[in-house]
Amino acid sequence: MTALRRFGLLAPLAALSLAGCGLNSVPTAEEQVNAAWGNLQADYQRRADLIPNLVATVKGYAQQEKSVLTEVTEARASATRVQLNASDLSDPAKVQAFNEAQGRLTQAIIPLQRLQEAYPDLKSNANFMALQDQLEGTENRIEVARRDYNESVRQYNTLIRTFPTAVGAKVFYGAKPKVPFEAAAAAQTAPTVSFGNAS
């Protein structure tokens, strides 16, 4: 009876000490990272969905710019093939491959958006302008979603590396640091925009 009584007194103390070490904050922080990742994926998907409409609108005006249209279409296909889910967010190689594919798509879109400078009639096309505005808005949303994701990753990684949470995070959850997004290598170089013989 005495041992049972001691256990009865120790159990609440053990539970209180575990709660005090922030053990419950680890899954909460991880879910915040996953939610931020989901938001970023949604914005990437929105961009991927807008591009075919923009390409189709531009095709009618810029027949000789097939290389630009082909490059955008191929970059979109490549970006949508590279899949990254929440369980891959601790793998730097997978995050980098995904980021590079999205970076190539971002770089490919720029000449497509600038076609309106070479084709003044395109500026007056309401569909093109509406799609371009949506695409630019989506790019801004992607930037905000990347920042939100990186902030969630920073908070999670800090939480699982600081005492006393680090002990519980490792023992109970096997927590591993998440990988933040970094600028793709292509983002360091300004894109070259050339329209060939466009008048």
mmCIF file of C-alpha atoms in Angstrom:
data_model
loop_
_atom_site.group_PDB
_atom_site.id
_atom_site.type_symbol
_atom_site.label_atom_id
_atom_site.label_comp_id
_atom_site.label_asym_id
_atom_site.label_seq_id
_atom_site.Cartn_x
_atom_site.Cartn_y
_atom_site.Cartn_z
ATOM 1 C CA MET A 1 0.000 0.000 0.000
ATOM 2 C CA THR A 2 2.866 2.360 0.785
ATOM 3 C CA ALA A 3 4.475 1.763 -2.645
ATOM 4 C CA LEU A 4 1.140 2.342 -4.342
ATOM 5 C CA ARG A 5 0.659 5.522 -2.381
ATOM 6 C CA ARG A 6 4.141 6.749 -3.339
ATOM 7 C CA PHE A 7 3.367 5.985 -6.984
ATOM 8 C CA GLY A 8 0.098 7.902 -6.602
ATOM 9 C CA LEU A 9 2.052 10.914 -5.407
ATOM 10 C CA LEU A 10 4.825 10.580 -8.000
ATOM 11 C CA ALA A 11 2.537 10.186 -11.023
ATOM 12 C CA PRO A 12 1.114 13.739 -10.860
ATOM 13 C CA LEU A 13 4.600 15.080 -10.169
ATOM 14 C CA ALA A 14 5.990 13.271 -13.230
ATOM 15 C CA ALA A 15 3.104 14.523 -15.380
ATOM 16 C CA LEU A 16 3.641 18.068 -14.152
ATOM 17 C CA SER A 17 7.372 17.923 -14.869
ATOM 18 C CA LEU A 18 6.740 16.603 -18.390
ATOM 19 C CA ALA A 19 4.193 19.367 -19.013
ATOM 20 C CA GLY A 20 6.692 21.869 -17.666
ATOM 21 C CA CYS A 21 9.347 20.761 -20.147
ATOM 22 C CA GLY A 22 7.191 21.767 -23.105
ATOM 23 C CA LEU A 23 6.591 18.262 -24.371
ATOM 24 C CA ASN A 24 3.192 19.194 -25.777
ATOM 25 C CA SER A 25 4.611 22.175 -27.611
ATOM 26 C CA VAL A 26 6.640 19.928 -29.964
ATOM 27 C CA PRO A 27 3.680 18.436 -31.874
ATOM 28 C CA THR A 28 1.984 21.835 -31.857
ATOM 29 C CA ALA A 29 5.037 23.447 -33.459
ATOM 30 C CA GLU A 30 5.363 20.605 -35.956
ATOM 31 C CA GLU A 31 1.724 21.012 -36.959
ATOM 32 C CA GLN A 32 2.353 24.729 -37.490
ATOM 33 C CA VAL A 33 5.227 23.834 -39.837
ATOM 34 C CA ASN A 34 2.981 21.371 -41.692
ATOM 35 C CA ALA A 35 0.173 23.939 -41.971
ATOM 36 C CA ALA A 36 2.572 26.577 -43.302
ATOM 37 C CA TRP A 37 3.885 23.994 -45.784
ATOM 38 C CA GLY A 38 0.309 23.230 -46.899
ATOM 39 C CA ASN A 39 -0.340 26.927 -47.507
ATOM 40 C CA LEU A 40 2.844 27.215 -49.564
ATOM 41 C CA GLN A 41 1.865 24.149 -51.616
ATOM 42 C CA ALA A 42 -1.559 25.675 -52.276
ATOM 43 C CA ASP A 43 0.058 28.840 -53.628
ATOM 44 C CA TYR A 44 2.426 26.832 -55.842
ATOM 45 C CA GLN A 45 -0.573 24.863 -57.148
ATOM 46 C CA ARG A 46 -2.457 28.090 -57.864
ATOM 47 C CA ARG A 47 0.494 29.301 -59.923
ATOM 48 C CA ALA A 48 0.713 25.988 -61.790
ATOM 49 C CA ASP A 49 -3.006 26.210 -62.573
ATOM 50 C CA LEU A 50 -2.781 29.784 -63.885
ATOM 51 C CA ILE A 51 0.160 29.229 -66.230
ATOM 52 C CA PRO A 52 -1.617 27.149 -68.920
ATOM 53 C CA ASN A 53 -4.296 29.841 -69.243
ATOM 54 C CA LEU A 54 -1.692 32.574 -69.536
ATOM 55 C CA VAL A 55 0.281 30.582 -72.126
ATOM 56 C CA ALA A 56 -2.868 29.908 -74.169
ATOM 57 C CA THR A 57 -3.756 33.614 -74.149
ATOM 58 C CA VAL A 58 -0.278 34.664 -75.231
ATOM 59 C CA LYS A 59 -0.075 32.035 -78.011
ATOM 60 C CA GLY A 60 -2.510 33.943 -80.179
ATOM 61 C CA TYR A 61 -0.333 37.050 -80.075
ATOM 62 C CA ALA A 62 3.174 35.681 -80.021
ATOM 63 C CA GLN A 63 3.413 32.826 -82.486
ATOM 64 C CA GLN A 64 7.121 33.412 -83.081
ATOM 65 C CA GLU A 65 7.875 33.273 -79.338
ATOM 66 C CA LYS A 66 7.361 29.524 -79.191
ATOM 67 C CA SER A 67 10.648 29.009 -77.341
ATOM 68 C CA VAL A 68 9.446 31.173 -74.432
ATOM 69 C CA LEU A 69 6.117 29.344 -74.319
ATOM 70 C CA THR A 70 7.812 25.945 -74.558
ATOM 71 C CA GLU A 71 10.242 26.820 -71.765
ATOM 72 C CA VAL A 72 7.430 27.934 -69.455
ATOM 73 C CA THR A 73 5.391 24.823 -70.210
ATOM 74 C CA GLU A 74 8.377 22.535 -69.592
ATOM 75 C CA ALA A 75 9.325 24.349 -66.373
ATOM 76 C CA ARG A 76 5.754 24.027 -65.109
ATOM 77 C CA ALA A 77 5.710 20.300 -65.903
ATOM 78 C CA SER A 78 9.062 19.833 -64.160
ATOM 79 C CA ALA A 79 7.930 21.783 -61.092
ATOM 80 C CA THR A 80 4.723 19.779 -60.726
ATOM 81 C CA ARG A 81 6.626 16.465 -61.033
ATOM 82 C CA VAL A 82 8.848 17.212 -58.033
ATOM 83 C CA GLN A 83 6.676 16.301 -55.061
ATOM 84 C CA LEU A 84 7.484 17.141 -51.456
ATOM 85 C CA ASN A 85 5.234 16.235 -48.549
ATOM 86 C CA ALA A 86 5.377 17.060 -44.852
ATOM 87 C CA SER A 87 7.382 13.934 -44.034
ATOM 88 C CA ASP A 88 10.138 15.093 -46.447
ATOM 89 C CA LEU A 89 10.645 18.466 -44.742
ATOM 90 C CA SER A 90 13.569 17.110 -42.715
ATOM 91 C CA ASP A 91 15.442 15.965 -45.853
ATOM 92 C CA PRO A 92 17.654 18.810 -47.173
ATOM 93 C CA ALA A 93 18.165 17.143 -50.591
ATOM 94 C CA LYS A 94 14.430 16.768 -51.241
ATOM 95 C CA VAL A 95 13.676 20.318 -50.105
ATOM 96 C CA GLN A 96 16.471 21.652 -52.321
ATOM 97 C CA ALA A 97 15.233 19.685 -55.369
ATOM 98 C CA PHE A 98 11.715 21.036 -54.859
ATOM 99 C CA ASN A 99 12.979 24.586 -54.358
ATOM 100 C CA GLU A 100 15.139 24.409 -57.497
ATOM 101 C CA ALA A 101 12.231 23.153 -59.617
ATOM 102 C CA GLN A 102 10.030 25.998 -58.372
ATOM 103 C CA GLY A 103 12.892 28.467 -58.957
ATOM 104 C CA ARG A 104 13.236 27.348 -62.592
ATOM 105 C CA LEU A 105 9.517 27.939 -63.062
ATOM 106 C CA THR A 106 9.776 31.411 -61.530
ATOM 107 C CA GLN A 107 12.629 32.281 -63.904
ATOM 108 C CA ALA A 108 10.719 30.915 -66.918
ATOM 109 C CA ILE A 109 7.639 33.021 -66.169
ATOM 110 C CA ILE A 110 9.477 36.360 -66.336
ATOM 111 C CA PRO A 111 9.955 36.440 -70.139
ATOM 112 C CA LEU A 112 6.331 35.355 -70.583
ATOM 113 C CA GLN A 113 5.133 38.283 -68.507
ATOM 114 C CA ARG A 114 7.355 40.668 -70.429
ATOM 115 C CA LEU A 115 5.959 39.654 -73.804
ATOM 116 C CA GLN A 116 3.432 42.445 -73.477
ATOM 117 C CA GLU A 117 6.266 44.941 -74.012
ATOM 118 C CA ALA A 118 7.011 43.379 -77.406
ATOM 119 C CA TYR A 119 3.337 42.985 -78.358
ATOM 120 C CA PRO A 120 1.378 46.171 -77.575
ATOM 121 C CA ASP A 121 -1.925 44.516 -78.580
ATOM 122 C CA LEU A 122 -1.416 42.059 -75.779
ATOM 123 C CA LYS A 123 -1.663 44.910 -73.271
ATOM 124 C CA SER A 124 -5.234 45.539 -74.358
ATOM 125 C CA ASN A 125 -6.252 41.901 -74.013
ATOM 126 C CA ALA A 126 -8.334 41.769 -70.853
ATOM 127 C CA ASN A 127 -7.745 38.034 -70.365
ATOM 128 C CA PHE A 128 -3.984 38.446 -70.492
ATOM 129 C CA MET A 129 -3.993 41.376 -68.092
ATOM 130 C CA ALA A 130 -6.298 39.587 -65.631
ATOM 131 C CA LEU A 131 -4.188 36.420 -65.763
ATOM 132 C CA GLN A 132 -0.968 38.381 -65.402
ATOM 133 C CA ASP A 133 -2.369 40.214 -62.374
ATOM 134 C CA GLN A 134 -3.405 36.899 -60.823
ATOM 135 C CA LEU A 135 0.009 35.399 -61.521
ATOM 136 C CA GLU A 136 1.820 38.397 -59.993
ATOM 137 C CA GLY A 137 -0.486 38.234 -56.971
ATOM 138 C CA THR A 138 0.249 34.526 -56.654
ATOM 139 C CA GLU A 139 3.996 35.169 -56.777
ATOM 140 C CA ASN A 140 3.532 37.636 -53.900
ATOM 141 C CA ARG A 141 1.492 35.059 -51.975
ATOM 142 C CA ILE A 142 4.224 32.471 -52.542
ATOM 143 C CA GLU A 143 6.802 34.872 -51.119
ATOM 144 C CA VAL A 144 4.669 35.485 -48.011
ATOM 145 C CA ALA A 145 3.982 31.738 -47.640
ATOM 146 C CA ARG A 146 7.728 30.998 -47.868
ATOM 147 C CA ARG A 147 8.412 33.506 -45.101
ATOM 148 C CA ASP A 148 5.633 32.053 -42.944
ATOM 149 C CA TYR A 149 6.959 28.541 -43.530
ATOM 150 C CA ASN A 150 10.533 29.561 -42.705
ATOM 151 C CA GLU A 151 9.363 31.281 -39.513
ATOM 152 C CA SER A 152 7.466 28.142 -38.471
ATOM 153 C CA VAL A 153 10.569 26.051 -39.214
ATOM 154 C CA ARG A 154 12.724 28.439 -37.176
ATOM 155 C CA GLN A 155 10.385 28.207 -34.191
ATOM 156 C CA TYR A 156 10.138 24.409 -34.427
ATOM 157 C CA ASN A 157 13.895 23.907 -34.843
ATOM 158 C CA THR A 158 14.604 26.232 -31.909
ATOM 159 C CA LEU A 159 12.058 24.403 -29.756
ATOM 160 C CA ILE A 160 13.475 20.927 -30.403
ATOM 161 C CA ARG A 161 17.051 22.086 -29.818
ATOM 162 C CA THR A 162 16.619 23.966 -26.540
ATOM 163 C CA PHE A 163 16.530 22.487 -23.051
ATOM 164 C CA PRO A 164 14.345 21.081 -21.570
ATOM 165 C CA THR A 165 12.149 20.531 -24.652
ATOM 166 C CA ALA A 166 15.029 18.974 -26.589
ATOM 167 C CA VAL A 167 15.031 15.962 -24.264
ATOM 168 C CA GLY A 168 11.340 15.182 -24.709
ATOM 169 C CA ALA A 169 11.388 16.022 -28.405
ATOM 170 C CA LYS A 170 14.129 13.477 -29.048
ATOM 171 C CA VAL A 171 12.933 10.763 -26.652
ATOM 172 C CA PHE A 172 9.182 10.892 -27.280
ATOM 173 C CA TYR A 173 8.938 12.149 -30.869
ATOM 174 C CA GLY A 174 12.308 11.433 -32.500
ATOM 175 C CA ALA A 175 12.130 15.038 -33.672
ATOM 176 C CA LYS A 176 14.431 16.078 -36.493
ATOM 177 C CA PRO A 177 15.058 19.646 -37.664
ATOM 178 C CA LYS A 178 12.963 20.830 -40.610
ATOM 179 C CA VAL A 179 14.650 22.383 -43.639
ATOM 180 C CA PRO A 180 13.854 26.028 -44.433
ATOM 181 C CA PHE A 181 13.587 27.309 -47.985
ATOM 182 C CA GLU A 182 16.592 29.169 -49.323
ATOM 183 C CA ALA A 183 16.947 31.188 -52.489
ATOM 184 C CA ALA A 184 17.607 28.967 -55.483
ATOM 185 C CA ALA A 185 20.946 29.438 -57.204
ATOM 186 C CA ALA A 186 19.132 30.766 -60.302
ATOM 187 C CA ALA A 187 17.577 33.546 -58.192
ATOM 188 C CA GLN A 188 21.007 35.118 -57.765
ATOM 189 C CA THR A 189 21.220 35.913 -61.495
ATOM 190 C CA ALA A 190 18.864 38.320 -63.203
ATOM 191 C CA PRO A 191 17.075 36.659 -66.115
ATOM 192 C CA THR A 192 17.932 37.626 -69.681
ATOM 193 C CA VAL A 193 14.849 38.582 -71.642
ATOM 194 C CA SER A 194 15.107 38.497 -75.417
ATOM 195 C CA PHE A 195 12.295 38.597 -77.922
ATOM 196 C CA GLY A 196 14.341 37.998 -81.038
ATOM 197 C CA ASN A 197 12.725 39.602 -84.075
ATOM 198 C CA ALA A 198 9.675 40.963 -82.282
ATOM 199 C CA SER A 199 8.632 44.376 -83.506
#
